[in-house]
Amino acid sequence: MKTVILLDAAAIDRAVMRMAHEIVEHNPQPDMLAFVGIRTHGAPLARRLAAKVGEICSRTFPIGELDVSMHRDDLDLRDTPRAVGASHIVFDVDDKTIVLVDDVLFKGRTIRAAMDELNDFGRPQCIQLAVLVDRGHRELPIRADFVGKNVPTALSEQVKVLLTEVDGKDEVLLQ
Amino acid sequence: MKPLRIKGGRVIDPANRVDEVCDIFVRDGKIVPSAQASRGDEVEVIDARGKIVVPGLIDMHVHLREPGRSDQETIETGASCAARGGFTSVVCMPNTSPTADNTSTIAFIKQRAAAVGCVNVFPTGAITKGLKGEELAPIGSLKRAGVVAITDDGSCVQNNDLMRRAVEYAKMFELPVLDHCQDYNLTANGVAHEGYWSAVLGLRGWPAVGEDVIVARNVLLAELTDWRIHCQHVSSARSVELIREAKRRGVRISAEVTPHHFTLTDEYLKDYDSNFKMNPPLRTTRDRDALLAGLADGTIDCIVSDHAPHCTHEKEVEFDMAPFGIIGLETELALALELTQKKLMTLPKLVEKFTVNPARLLGLNKGTLSDGADADITLIDLDRQWKYDVGKSASKSRNSPFNGWDLHGKAMMTIVDGKIVWRDE
Amino acid sequence: MSATTWTRKDLLGIQDLTPEEIIFALDTAAAFKQVGKRTIKKVPPLRGKTLVNLFIEPSTRTRTSFELAAKRLSADVINISAGASSITKGETLKDTALNLEALHADIIVIRHSAAGAPHFLAKHLKASVINAGDGAHEHPTQALLDAFTIREKKGRIAGLNVTILGDILYSRVARSNIWLLTKLGARVTLAGPATLVPRVFEQFGCRVTYDIEEAIRDADVINLLRIQHERQCKTMFPSIAEYAAMFGLNKERFARTKPDAMIMHPGPINRGVEIDSEVADCSRSVILEQVTNGLAVRMAVLFLCARGL
């Protein structure tokens, strides 16, 4: 099985910077903007995005984390059930423009679970989706508003995102 | 009925100190010397080569449940179990419904046994009316009706004065007194031996002292009255010690033990399987070893099954609520033979526990292969390996903890009064 | 978050669990505790699953806790208690359970006065069986919530001095706690009247003492057990008054405990017997938090066991 480096640290940084600018362009009134990252890797990405957008707009934005384990629809089917963690959303979700952040967009089920869970916290005005990598093979009608890199993949392949905050380095691999 | 010649088996007849390969001859339901056997008639030859030939085995503690609980067992089915287990005589307990505390019930049992029982059935009568431990049963009349002993088994007389009077009275009629040794207060609500396992499993404990205290009482009363008291199904190390010491002093105390007590321990209760729930309960390895030592040195006189059938729906409930007891006639011999396989005693000594000893304790004219004796004979294959399948049992009940066990040694033929009542295919 | 996984469909007792499984369950409970703080206190993992509370031995508190836990996981809940018709008509436990399975119940939470009743059910049913207390044997979710509370407040369980005080002999809470605490490396001391705290429990890895003062002096956690009227007769100790005087955690005794010693009780408390009112209500008592944590723990247990059904 060969491994290809899709994005190195510098490329990741550039992608995040570009996405931050796109978010600002897309949201001319950023007052109600908030960032919610999906565990595990979506969370540090959300923090990076929020920081970069914050720099551009000279303000800070609320950041939250979702652990979508309790909302997954494939709980029974996983071979190794993952441990469940707690979600942390300390700000009021009502009327906000939530930018949902995840590392890889694949079948779309994680995003569906995240939207369900977000709804339990309140009623956002709108939800936008930012992902570092879109690898195709959607099973649900979900699309990302902001994409770091589009990578066509085979189903058998794996896209692995490593981030310094979690894994000690920045790298996106295709296996 | 043809005369029989049981040919070439190893005959073990402890009463006559016989242990050799020879033939046994049977005519008209009695053991006869070879010369008298045929008298011109054709003799049926039974090939006993490689087998052990012993006097028909006696189990002096079984529950046949009839009258009253024919759903659990009948005299007929219980006797079939006995025959399959190699037993030619069984002694049945009086906790039937109605209780065997009156001559009519005894008459009924004897009549049924004669009609449908394929082995000899000897009834016991109650010590007290209804087994309540309050008033004496009509012991003299029960003797006349044909009981071989009195016992309140299932229950135990708690009032020591009443027990003393019962023993004195029974002595007049030469009736041994059998006692199910249990102090009700010490064992109240108990379902498992009080010890490590009952603590782990959260089951109410039944301390060994609840048996020991009554064994001690029986030793003292046997001494006082100079009569025979027999402690049923002893299960604790201290009981064995008390009986050993009493025998040394010449007290007329005797004891029996069941195969489940000398084979299993309370650890088997781990899965809350009510097939391991009996009264007295399974105890520790120390107790089990003491029972084995007691058998080996003669402190314990007999082995019995305490065959106690219960319907499946009665046993298949929460452990606390299940009735006590297991069936055992069909597995008894194999479990006992393990004692010889483990070299804990010789085969002749083991055979005594099933023949001369119970016969002597109850005054039965059984348990020998002497000339003129009733032709009750059991053939045993020591080497036979078999798996116990309770589904195929002759019992109406299925409550055995030994289902699926690989056993070593089996009765191959059971002869009662010269008639083959069961043979293994 | 731990790397272990949970593959059991039943929770019958703590005795069968590994320390890793226990920690995994506690970590999962931490996630579920957070759900109770949301506006919408509901998550969907057990949506469409049916849970039956089969409480042959009555209990309002535990049953309510399981019911709420199940509902917050979006399960459908049925409550059956003793005295309910078919059981008093003589239907056996086995038949009751098989009937429930015929109705496609997914999870059976059972409380029963007979030890081993949950094991009996698990043998006969395909559904998940959760032990909510079986006789004197085990009460696993109680021990888990006790452990959760200790871990939350003290940061750890290993190395802590935990004293369990009261009726150990007839207590399923005691047994489950003993298994869990010893598995996780706590030092467990059992204390109470000699009739209710037999020395056989030393074989469980605990210290047994009848000197109450000594038992509580160095304790980091003191877990008080109820005097159980329903399971004892009056031969175990002379009277409630004597128990309270000799073994109760009254104000005076409490003053001699360590300044940071935590007071726990599985409830319901007998004020003035095992524990003085003021002690029960003081800041070092976590009795009410145990109740809150009980909900999170039960959500975690239901979630873990019902997966893969």
mmCIF file of C-alpha atoms in Angstrom, chain A residues 96-158:
data_model
loop_
_atom_site.group_PDB
_atom_site.id
_atom_site.type_symbol
_atom_site.label_atom_id
_atom_site.label_comp_id
_atom_site.label_asym_id
_atom_site.label_seq_id
_atom_site.Cartn_x
_atom_site.Cartn_y
_atom_site.Cartn_z
ATOM 1 C CA LYS A 96 -25.914 32.265 14.733
ATOM 2 C CA THR A 97 -24.205 31.523 11.427
ATOM 3 C CA ILE A 98 -22.348 28.357 12.351
ATOM 4 C CA VAL A 99 -19.362 27.340 10.305
ATOM 5 C CA LEU A 100 -19.151 23.585 10.851
ATOM 6 C CA VAL A 101 -15.563 22.392 10.416
ATOM 7 C CA ASP A 102 -14.277 18.892 9.732
ATOM 8 C CA ASP A 103 -11.060 17.466 8.319
ATOM 9 C CA VAL A 104 -12.401 15.100 5.626
ATOM 10 C CA LEU A 105 -15.781 15.110 3.883
ATOM 11 C CA PHE A 106 -16.535 11.622 2.620
ATOM 12 C CA LYS A 107 -20.007 10.018 2.731
ATOM 13 C CA GLY A 108 -21.640 12.884 4.537
ATOM 14 C CA ARG A 109 -22.998 10.939 7.494
ATOM 15 C CA THR A 110 -20.816 12.624 10.086
ATOM 16 C CA ILE A 111 -22.063 16.023 8.902
ATOM 17 C CA ARG A 112 -25.681 14.858 9.065
ATOM 18 C CA ALA A 113 -25.108 13.664 12.659
ATOM 19 C CA ALA A 114 -23.401 16.966 13.491
ATOM 20 C CA MET A 115 -26.331 18.994 12.162
ATOM 21 C CA ASP A 116 -28.759 16.853 14.180
ATOM 22 C CA GLU A 117 -26.748 17.395 17.301
ATOM 23 C CA LEU A 118 -26.337 21.093 16.662
ATOM 24 C CA ASN A 119 -30.102 21.382 16.452
ATOM 25 C CA ASP A 120 -30.364 19.992 19.995
ATOM 26 C CA PHE A 121 -28.396 22.985 21.179
ATOM 27 C CA GLY A 122 -30.631 25.533 19.533
ATOM 28 C CA ARG A 123 -31.676 26.937 16.174
ATOM 29 C CA PRO A 124 -28.870 28.441 14.085
ATOM 30 C CA GLN A 125 -29.781 31.021 11.469
ATOM 31 C CA CYS A 126 -27.680 29.080 8.981
ATOM 32 C CA ILE A 127 -24.982 26.412 8.861
ATOM 33 C CA GLN A 128 -22.035 26.513 6.488
ATOM 34 C CA LEU A 129 -19.576 23.694 6.028
ATOM 35 C CA ALA A 130 -15.798 24.012 5.825
ATOM 36 C CA VAL A 131 -13.627 20.939 5.207
ATOM 37 C CA LEU A 132 -9.909 20.554 4.612
ATOM 38 C CA VAL A 133 -10.338 17.695 2.118
ATOM 39 C CA ASP A 134 -13.363 16.669 0.049
ATOM 40 C CA ARG A 135 -12.751 13.116 -1.185
ATOM 41 C CA GLY A 136 -16.080 12.497 -2.916
ATOM 42 C CA HIS A 137 -18.384 9.420 -2.610
ATOM 43 C CA ARG A 138 -21.273 11.238 -1.001
ATOM 44 C CA GLU A 139 -24.169 9.055 0.187
ATOM 45 C CA LEU A 140 -26.291 11.992 1.315
ATOM 46 C CA PRO A 141 -27.073 15.336 -0.382
ATOM 47 C CA ILE A 142 -24.444 17.297 1.521
ATOM 48 C CA ARG A 143 -21.888 19.679 0.068
ATOM 49 C CA ALA A 144 -19.126 21.794 1.535
ATOM 50 C CA ASP A 145 -19.185 25.575 1.189
ATOM 51 C CA PHE A 146 -15.444 25.925 1.750
ATOM 52 C CA VAL A 147 -12.971 23.283 0.637
ATOM 53 C CA GLY A 148 -9.220 23.149 1.223
ATOM 54 C CA LYS A 149 -8.564 20.606 -1.510
ATOM 55 C CA ASN A 150 -10.722 18.414 -3.705
ATOM 56 C CA VAL A 151 -9.189 14.954 -4.018
ATOM 57 C CA PRO A 152 -10.872 12.290 -6.140
ATOM 58 C CA THR A 153 -10.310 8.936 -4.415
ATOM 59 C CA ALA A 154 -11.170 5.273 -4.719
ATOM 60 C CA LEU A 155 -13.400 3.807 -2.024
ATOM 61 C CA SER A 156 -10.632 1.482 -0.936
ATOM 62 C CA GLU A 157 -8.259 4.359 -0.330
ATOM 63 C CA GLN A 158 -7.939 6.239 2.941
#
